[in-house]
Tab-separated table of N, CA and C in Angstrom:
chain	number	residue	atom	x	y	z
A	179	UNK	N	3.659	-0.764	1.509
A	179	UNK	CA	2.678	0.410	0.664
A	179	UNK	C	1.794	-0.400	0.034
A	180	UNK	N	2.167	-1.326	-0.712
A	180	UNK	CA	0.926	-1.864	-1.655
A	180	UNK	C	0.049	-2.592	-0.607
A	181	UNK	N	0.279	-2.977	0.285
A	181	UNK	CA	-0.786	-3.487	1.472
A	181	UNK	C	-1.576	-2.768	1.833
A	182	UNK	N	-1.091	-1.300	1.994
A	182	UNK	CA	-2.227	-0.131	2.544
A	182	UNK	C	-2.838	0.241	1.495
A	183	UNK	N	-2.224	0.293	0.161
A	183	UNK	CA	-3.187	0.555	-1.260
A	183	UNK	C	-4.133	-0.313	-1.212
A	184	UNK	N	-3.721	-1.619	-1.303
A	184	UNK	CA	-4.833	-2.596	-1.126
A	184	UNK	C	-5.865	-2.675	-0.070
A	185	UNK	N	-5.789	-2.119	1.043
A	185	UNK	CA	-6.616	-2.187	2.128
A	185	UNK	C	-7.514	-0.828	1.519
A	186	UNK	N	-7.037	0.143	1.451
A	186	UNK	CA	-7.669	1.332	0.990
A	186	UNK	C	-8.656	0.948	-0.037
A	187	UNK	N	-8.159	0.338	-0.986
A	187	UNK	CA	-9.229	0.126	-2.070
A	187	UNK	C	-10.389	-0.871	-1.744
A	188	UNK	N	-10.251	-1.602	-1.042
A	188	UNK	CA	-10.887	-2.659	-0.646
A	188	UNK	C	-12.137	-1.796	0.445
A	189	UNK	N	-11.731	-0.959	1.245
A	189	UNK	CA	-12.577	0.001	2.208
A	189	UNK	C	-13.142	0.728	1.286
A	190	UNK	N	-12.681	1.302	0.452
A	190	UNK	CA	-13.355	2.219	-0.795
A	190	UNK	C	-14.465	1.724	-1.339
A	191	UNK	N	-14.304	0.467	-2.010
A	191	UNK	CA	-15.195	-0.373	-2.730
A	191	UNK	C	-16.408	-0.722	-1.559
A	192	UNK	N	-16.187	-1.113	-0.477
A	192	UNK	CA	-16.931	-1.425	0.636
A	192	UNK	C	-18.178	-0.267	0.760
A	193	UNK	N	-17.196	0.821	1.019
A	193	UNK	CA	-18.271	2.321	1.136
A	193	UNK	C	-18.968	2.426	-0.077
A	194	UNK	N	-18.261	2.154	-1.089
A	194	UNK	CA	-19.142	2.804	-2.410
A	194	UNK	C	-20.355	1.891	-2.623
A	195	UNK	N	-20.247	0.598	-2.140
A	195	UNK	CA	-21.499	-0.324	-2.211
A	195	UNK	C	-22.704	0.192	-1.310
A	196	UNK	N	-22.003	0.673	-0.033
A	196	UNK	CA	-23.117	0.754	1.099
A	196	UNK	C	-23.426	2.516	0.725
A	197	UNK	N	-22.688	3.404	0.563
A	197	UNK	CA	-23.162	4.680	0.199
A	197	UNK	C	-22.623	5.343	-0.765
A	198	UNK	N	-23.233	4.521	-2.095
A	198	UNK	CA	-22.798	5.302	-3.262
A	198	UNK	C	-23.129	6.724	-3.578
A	199	UNK	N	-23.760	7.500	-2.986
A	199	UNK	CA	-23.987	8.736	-3.290
A	199	UNK	C	-22.705	9.772	-2.679
A	200	UNK	N	-22.163	9.132	-1.826
A	200	UNK	CA	-21.260	9.718	-0.862
A	200	UNK	C	-19.915	9.397	-1.167
A	201	UNK	N	-19.435	8.101	-1.530
A	201	UNK	CA	-18.263	7.650	-1.977
A	201	UNK	C	-18.086	7.445	-3.387
A	202	UNK	N	-17.297	7.944	-4.032
A	202	UNK	CA	-17.291	7.538	-5.427
A	202	UNK	C	-16.444	6.271	-5.728
A	203	UNK	N	-16.608	5.932	-7.035
A	203	UNK	CA	-16.142	4.281	-7.417
A	203	UNK	C	-14.724	4.388	-7.182
A	204	UNK	N	-14.330	3.259	-6.846
A	204	UNK	CA	-12.953	2.994	-6.875
A	204	UNK	C	-12.132	3.100	-8.077
A	205	UNK	N	-10.940	4.321	-8.396
A	205	UNK	CA	-10.597	4.395	-9.786
A	205	UNK	C	-10.087	3.423	-10.461
A	206	UNK	N	-9.445	2.323	-10.061
A	206	UNK	CA	-9.117	1.263	-10.786
A	206	UNK	C	-10.319	0.021	-11.275
A	207	UNK	N	-11.282	0.402	-10.355
A	207	UNK	CA	-12.657	-0.279	-10.762
A	207	UNK	C	-13.229	0.176	-11.867
A	208	UNK	N	-13.285	1.601	-11.909
A	208	UNK	CA	-13.681	2.153	-12.938
A	208	UNK	C	-13.308	2.287	-14.097
A	209	UNK	N	-11.775	2.144	-13.988
A	209	UNK	CA	-10.999	2.045	-15.531
A	209	UNK	C	-11.487	0.533	-15.897
A	210	UNK	N	-11.628	-0.359	-15.308
A	210	UNK	CA	-12.243	-1.907	-15.756
A	210	UNK	C	-13.404	-2.012	-16.202
A	211	UNK	N	-14.176	-1.079	-15.612
A	211	UNK	CA	-15.717	-0.855	-16.489
A	211	UNK	C	-15.564	0.366	-17.383
A	212	UNK	N	-14.526	0.649	-18.090
A	212	UNK	CA	-14.682	1.365	-19.360
A	212	UNK	C	-14.231	2.902	-19.184
A	213	UNK	N	-13.868	3.192	-17.680
A	213	UNK	CA	-13.623	4.868	-17.697
A	213	UNK	C	-12.647	5.178	-18.554
A	214	UNK	N	-12.409	6.567	-18.947
A	214	UNK	CA	-11.102	6.890	-19.367
A	214	UNK	C	-9.889	6.998	-18.416
A	215	UNK	N	-8.623	6.455	-19.386
A	215	UNK	CA	-7.531	6.221	-18.463
A	215	UNK	C	-7.174	7.789	-18.163
A	216	UNK	N	-7.446	8.738	-18.664
A	216	UNK	CA	-6.981	10.264	-18.036
A	216	UNK	C	-7.904	10.515	-16.885
A	217	UNK	N	-9.021	10.184	-16.934
A	217	UNK	CA	-9.746	10.561	-15.645
A	217	UNK	C	-9.385	9.756	-14.389
A	218	UNK	N	-9.328	8.383	-14.655
A	218	UNK	CA	-8.401	7.672	-13.487
A	218	UNK	C	-7.137	8.045	-13.041
A	219	UNK	N	-6.172	8.444	-13.935
A	219	UNK	CA	-5.026	9.077	-13.620
A	219	UNK	C	-5.187	10.125	-13.005
A	220	UNK	N	-6.036	11.348	-13.428
A	220	UNK	CA	-6.145	12.418	-12.453
A	220	UNK	C	-6.571	11.936	-10.949
A	221	UNK	N	-7.723	10.840	-10.805
A	221	UNK	CA	-8.519	10.549	-9.472
A	221	UNK	C	-7.041	10.173	-8.531
A	222	UNK	N	-6.333	9.164	-9.267
A	222	UNK	CA	-5.337	8.526	-8.402
A	222	UNK	C	-4.445	9.550	-7.942
A	223	UNK	N	-3.922	10.564	-8.777
A	223	UNK	CA	-3.015	11.689	-8.396
A	223	UNK	C	-3.614	12.545	-7.431
A	224	UNK	N	-5.075	12.933	-7.835
A	224	UNK	CA	-5.540	13.697	-6.467
A	224	UNK	C	-5.589	12.969	-5.102
A	225	UNK	N	-5.760	11.741	-5.233
A	225	UNK	CA	-5.879	10.769	-3.908
A	225	UNK	C	-4.238	10.731	-3.409
A	226	UNK	N	-3.421	10.815	-4.180
A	226	UNK	CA	-2.013	11.022	-3.570
A	226	UNK	C	-1.429	9.518	-3.974
A	227	UNK	N	-2.093	8.474	-4.428
A	227	UNK	CA	-1.580	7.104	-4.721
A	227	UNK	C	-0.237	7.158	-5.552
A	228	UNK	N	-0.517	7.843	-6.766
A	228	UNK	CA	0.716	7.848	-7.250
A	228	UNK	C	1.906	8.480	-7.104
A	229	UNK	N	1.591	9.912	-6.634
A	229	UNK	CA	2.619	10.248	-5.808
A	229	UNK	C	3.576	9.394	-5.050
A	230	UNK	N	2.894	8.593	-4.024
A	230	UNK	CA	3.282	7.819	-3.107
A	230	UNK	C	4.210	6.890	-3.535
A	231	UNK	N	3.626	6.124	-4.703
A	231	UNK	CA	4.366	4.975	-5.482
A	231	UNK	C	5.592	5.516	-6.175
A	232	UNK	N	5.519	6.927	-6.913
A	232	UNK	CA	6.325	7.369	-7.540
A	232	UNK	C	7.807	7.497	-6.372
A	233	UNK	N	7.214	8.291	-5.253
A	233	UNK	CA	8.463	8.431	-4.178
A	233	UNK	C	9.317	7.228	-3.837
A	234	UNK	N	8.626	6.142	-3.873
A	234	UNK	CA	9.200	4.757	-3.227
A	234	UNK	C	10.107	4.267	-4.294
A	235	UNK	N	9.731	4.323	-5.730
A	235	UNK	CA	10.396	3.899	-6.782
A	235	UNK	C	11.538	4.826	-7.063
A	236	UNK	N	11.301	5.853	-6.931
A	236	UNK	CA	12.522	6.863	-7.058
A	236	UNK	C	13.684	6.449	-6.221
A	237	UNK	N	13.033	6.476	-4.863
A	237	UNK	CA	14.095	6.145	-4.023
A	237	UNK	C	14.858	4.681	-3.952
A	238	UNK	N	14.064	3.885	-4.343
A	238	UNK	CA	14.672	2.497	-4.735
A	238	UNK	C	15.636	2.678	-5.956
A	239	UNK	N	15.216	3.480	-7.082
A	239	UNK	CA	16.442	3.618	-7.974
A	239	UNK	C	17.622	4.409	-7.747
A	240	UNK	N	17.434	5.239	-7.011
A	240	UNK	CA	18.709	5.971	-6.514
A	240	UNK	C	19.647	5.545	-5.665
A	241	UNK	N	18.806	4.562	-4.613
A	241	UNK	CA	19.794	3.496	-3.600
A	241	UNK	C	20.328	2.702	-4.494
A	242	UNK	N	19.811	1.987	-5.613
A	242	UNK	CA	20.451	1.034	-6.560
A	242	UNK	C	21.468	1.645	-6.955
A	243	UNK	N	21.236	2.723	-7.746
A	243	UNK	CA	22.353	3.288	-8.434
A	243	UNK	C	23.626	3.712	-7.575
A	244	UNK	N	23.374	4.406	-6.288
A	244	UNK	CA	24.247	4.711	-5.263
A	244	UNK	C	25.344	3.336	-5.038
A	245	UNK	N	24.482	2.156	-4.926
A	245	UNK	CA	25.263	1.021	-4.388
A	245	UNK	C	25.967	0.610	-5.656
A	246	UNK	N	25.628	0.568	-6.910
A	246	UNK	CA	26.059	-0.118	-7.902
A	246	UNK	C	27.427	0.734	-8.300
A	247	UNK	N	27.356	2.010	-8.420
A	247	UNK	CA	28.340	2.752	-8.871
A	247	UNK	C	29.598	2.755	-7.786
A	248	UNK	N	29.172	2.325	-6.764
A	248	UNK	CA	30.044	2.374	-5.322
A	248	UNK	C	30.344	3.753	-5.013
A	249	UNK	N	29.256	4.617	-4.732
A	249	UNK	CA	29.100	5.873	-4.222
A	249	UNK	C	28.598	5.652	-2.755
A	250	UNK	N	27.992	4.586	-2.672
A	250	UNK	CA	27.642	4.070	-1.108
A	250	UNK	C	27.998	2.840	-0.833
A	251	UNK	N	28.801	2.673	0.150
A	251	UNK	CA	29.203	1.465	0.483
A	251	UNK	C	28.050	0.587	1.649
A	252	UNK	N	27.734	-0.702	0.995
A	252	UNK	CA	26.837	-1.235	2.378
A	252	UNK	C	27.339	-1.418	3.620
A	253	UNK	N	26.782	-1.288	4.475
A	253	UNK	CA	27.261	-1.722	6.145
A	253	UNK	C	26.408	-2.692	6.287
A	254	UNK	N	26.883	-3.646	6.815
A	254	UNK	CA	26.177	-4.531	7.608
A	254	UNK	C	25.038	-4.358	8.785
A	255	UNK	N	23.862	-4.361	8.578
A	255	UNK	CA	22.640	-4.070	9.327
A	255	UNK	C	22.637	-4.496	10.689
A	256	UNK	N	22.898	-4.046	11.455
A	256	UNK	CA	22.804	-4.543	13.143
A	256	UNK	C	21.318	-4.593	13.457
A	257	UNK	N	20.372	-4.029	13.054
A	257	UNK	CA	19.191	-4.161	13.549
A	257	UNK	C	18.152	-5.000	13.162
A	258	UNK	N	18.853	-6.050	12.217
A	258	UNK	CA	17.795	-7.366	11.795
A	258	UNK	C	17.130	-8.149	12.709
A	259	UNK	N	17.681	-8.504	13.667
A	259	UNK	CA	17.082	-9.014	15.090
A	259	UNK	C	16.127	-8.508	15.115
A	260	UNK	N	16.185	-6.925	15.455
A	260	UNK	CA	14.936	-6.305	16.212
A	260	UNK	C	13.640	-6.531	14.996
A	261	UNK	N	13.870	-6.345	13.781
A	261	UNK	CA	12.891	-6.476	13.001
A	261	UNK	C	12.308	-8.017	12.787
A	262	UNK	N	12.991	-9.170	13.162
A	262	UNK	CA	12.616	-10.302	13.312
A	262	UNK	C	11.863	-10.625	14.473
A	263	UNK	N	12.015	-9.937	15.648
A	263	UNK	CA	11.556	-9.986	16.557
A	263	UNK	C	10.101	-9.500	16.777
A	264	UNK	N	10.245	-8.149	16.178
A	264	UNK	CA	8.817	-7.220	16.059
A	264	UNK	C	7.784	-8.139	15.191
A	265	UNK	N	8.347	-8.599	14.137
A	265	UNK	CA	7.465	-9.528	13.258
A	265	UNK	C	6.787	-10.696	13.909
A	266	UNK	N	7.880	-11.473	14.760
A	266	UNK	CA	7.083	-12.497	15.288
A	266	UNK	C	6.334	-11.972	16.556
A	267	UNK	N	6.448	-10.885	17.218
A	267	UNK	CA	5.485	-10.248	17.888
A	267	UNK	C	4.286	-10.142	17.334
A	268	UNK	N	4.210	-9.680	16.269
A	268	UNK	CA	3.053	-9.013	15.669
A	268	UNK	C	2.167	-10.465	15.036
A	269	UNK	N	3.053	-11.322	14.408
A	269	UNK	CA	2.265	-12.491	14.147
A	269	UNK	C	1.816	-13.343	15.273
A	270	UNK	N	2.565	-13.349	16.261
A	270	UNK	CA	1.946	-14.153	17.691
A	270	UNK	C	0.796	-13.426	18.004
A	271	UNK	N	0.627	-11.800	18.229
A	271	UNK	CA	-0.428	-11.416	18.468
A	271	UNK	C	-1.588	-11.435	17.745
A	272	UNK	N	-1.431	-11.432	16.451
A	272	UNK	CA	-2.660	-11.983	15.496
A	272	UNK	C	-2.969	-13.209	15.763
A	273	UNK	N	-2.245	-14.158	16.073
A	273	UNK	CA	-2.719	-15.636	16.225
A	273	UNK	C	-3.332	-15.631	17.615
A	274	UNK	N	-2.964	-15.245	18.606
A	274	UNK	CA	-3.451	-15.005	19.750
A	274	UNK	C	-5.019	-14.400	19.437
A	275	UNK	N	-5.253	-13.139	18.926
A	275	UNK	CA	-6.328	-12.589	18.726
A	275	UNK	C	-7.476	-13.572	18.035
A	276	UNK	N	-7.043	-14.127	17.075
A	276	UNK	CA	-7.502	-15.086	16.119
A	276	UNK	C	-8.127	-16.475	16.980
A	277	UNK	N	-7.237	-16.694	17.979
A	277	UNK	CA	-7.722	-17.907	18.941
A	277	UNK	C	-8.576	-17.209	19.904
A	278	UNK	N	-8.616	-16.306	20.382
A	278	UNK	CA	-9.704	-15.653	21.207
A	278	UNK	C	-10.907	-15.399	20.616
A	279	UNK	N	-10.781	-14.747	19.409
A	279	UNK	CA	-12.102	-14.393	18.700
A	279	UNK	C	-12.908	-15.698	18.177
A	280	UNK	N	-12.198	-16.806	17.773
A	280	UNK	CA	-12.861	-18.300	17.542
A	280	UNK	C	-13.392	-18.754	19.172
A	281	UNK	N	-12.880	-18.651	20.127
A	281	UNK	CA	-13.277	-19.140	21.425
A	281	UNK	C	-14.650	-18.251	21.743
A	282	UNK	N	-14.825	-17.033	20.982
A	282	UNK	CA	-16.040	-16.399	21.543
A	282	UNK	C	-17.190	-16.380	20.449
A	283	UNK	N	-16.695	-17.284	19.433
A	283	UNK	CA	-17.521	-17.638	18.213
A	283	UNK	C	-17.991	-16.308	17.131
A	284	UNK	N	-16.828	-15.856	16.994
A	284	UNK	CA	-16.515	-14.815	15.731
A	284	UNK	C	-16.125	-15.332	14.381
């Protein structure tokens, strides 16, 4: 989730530099330049970023409470090998693409 937010911030900053009349400044950058916190909070809420982070935090807090109080018993995850295989395939694909791009002069 943080990765997606970071990428969207970078895209927004780039687009604001290229088209400042069409794309407003990134709210967190505006906060660093002296914008009021209430306006930045409103912009982040309107964009849906705060809601997404809240949903994730609430889910993690609830799951932790359920496990620590014994309401939910952890079962061993049988799909961890699938996760490692998919991550390996993704990293391998990226390495292959980077090697092919370097051969083409990019």
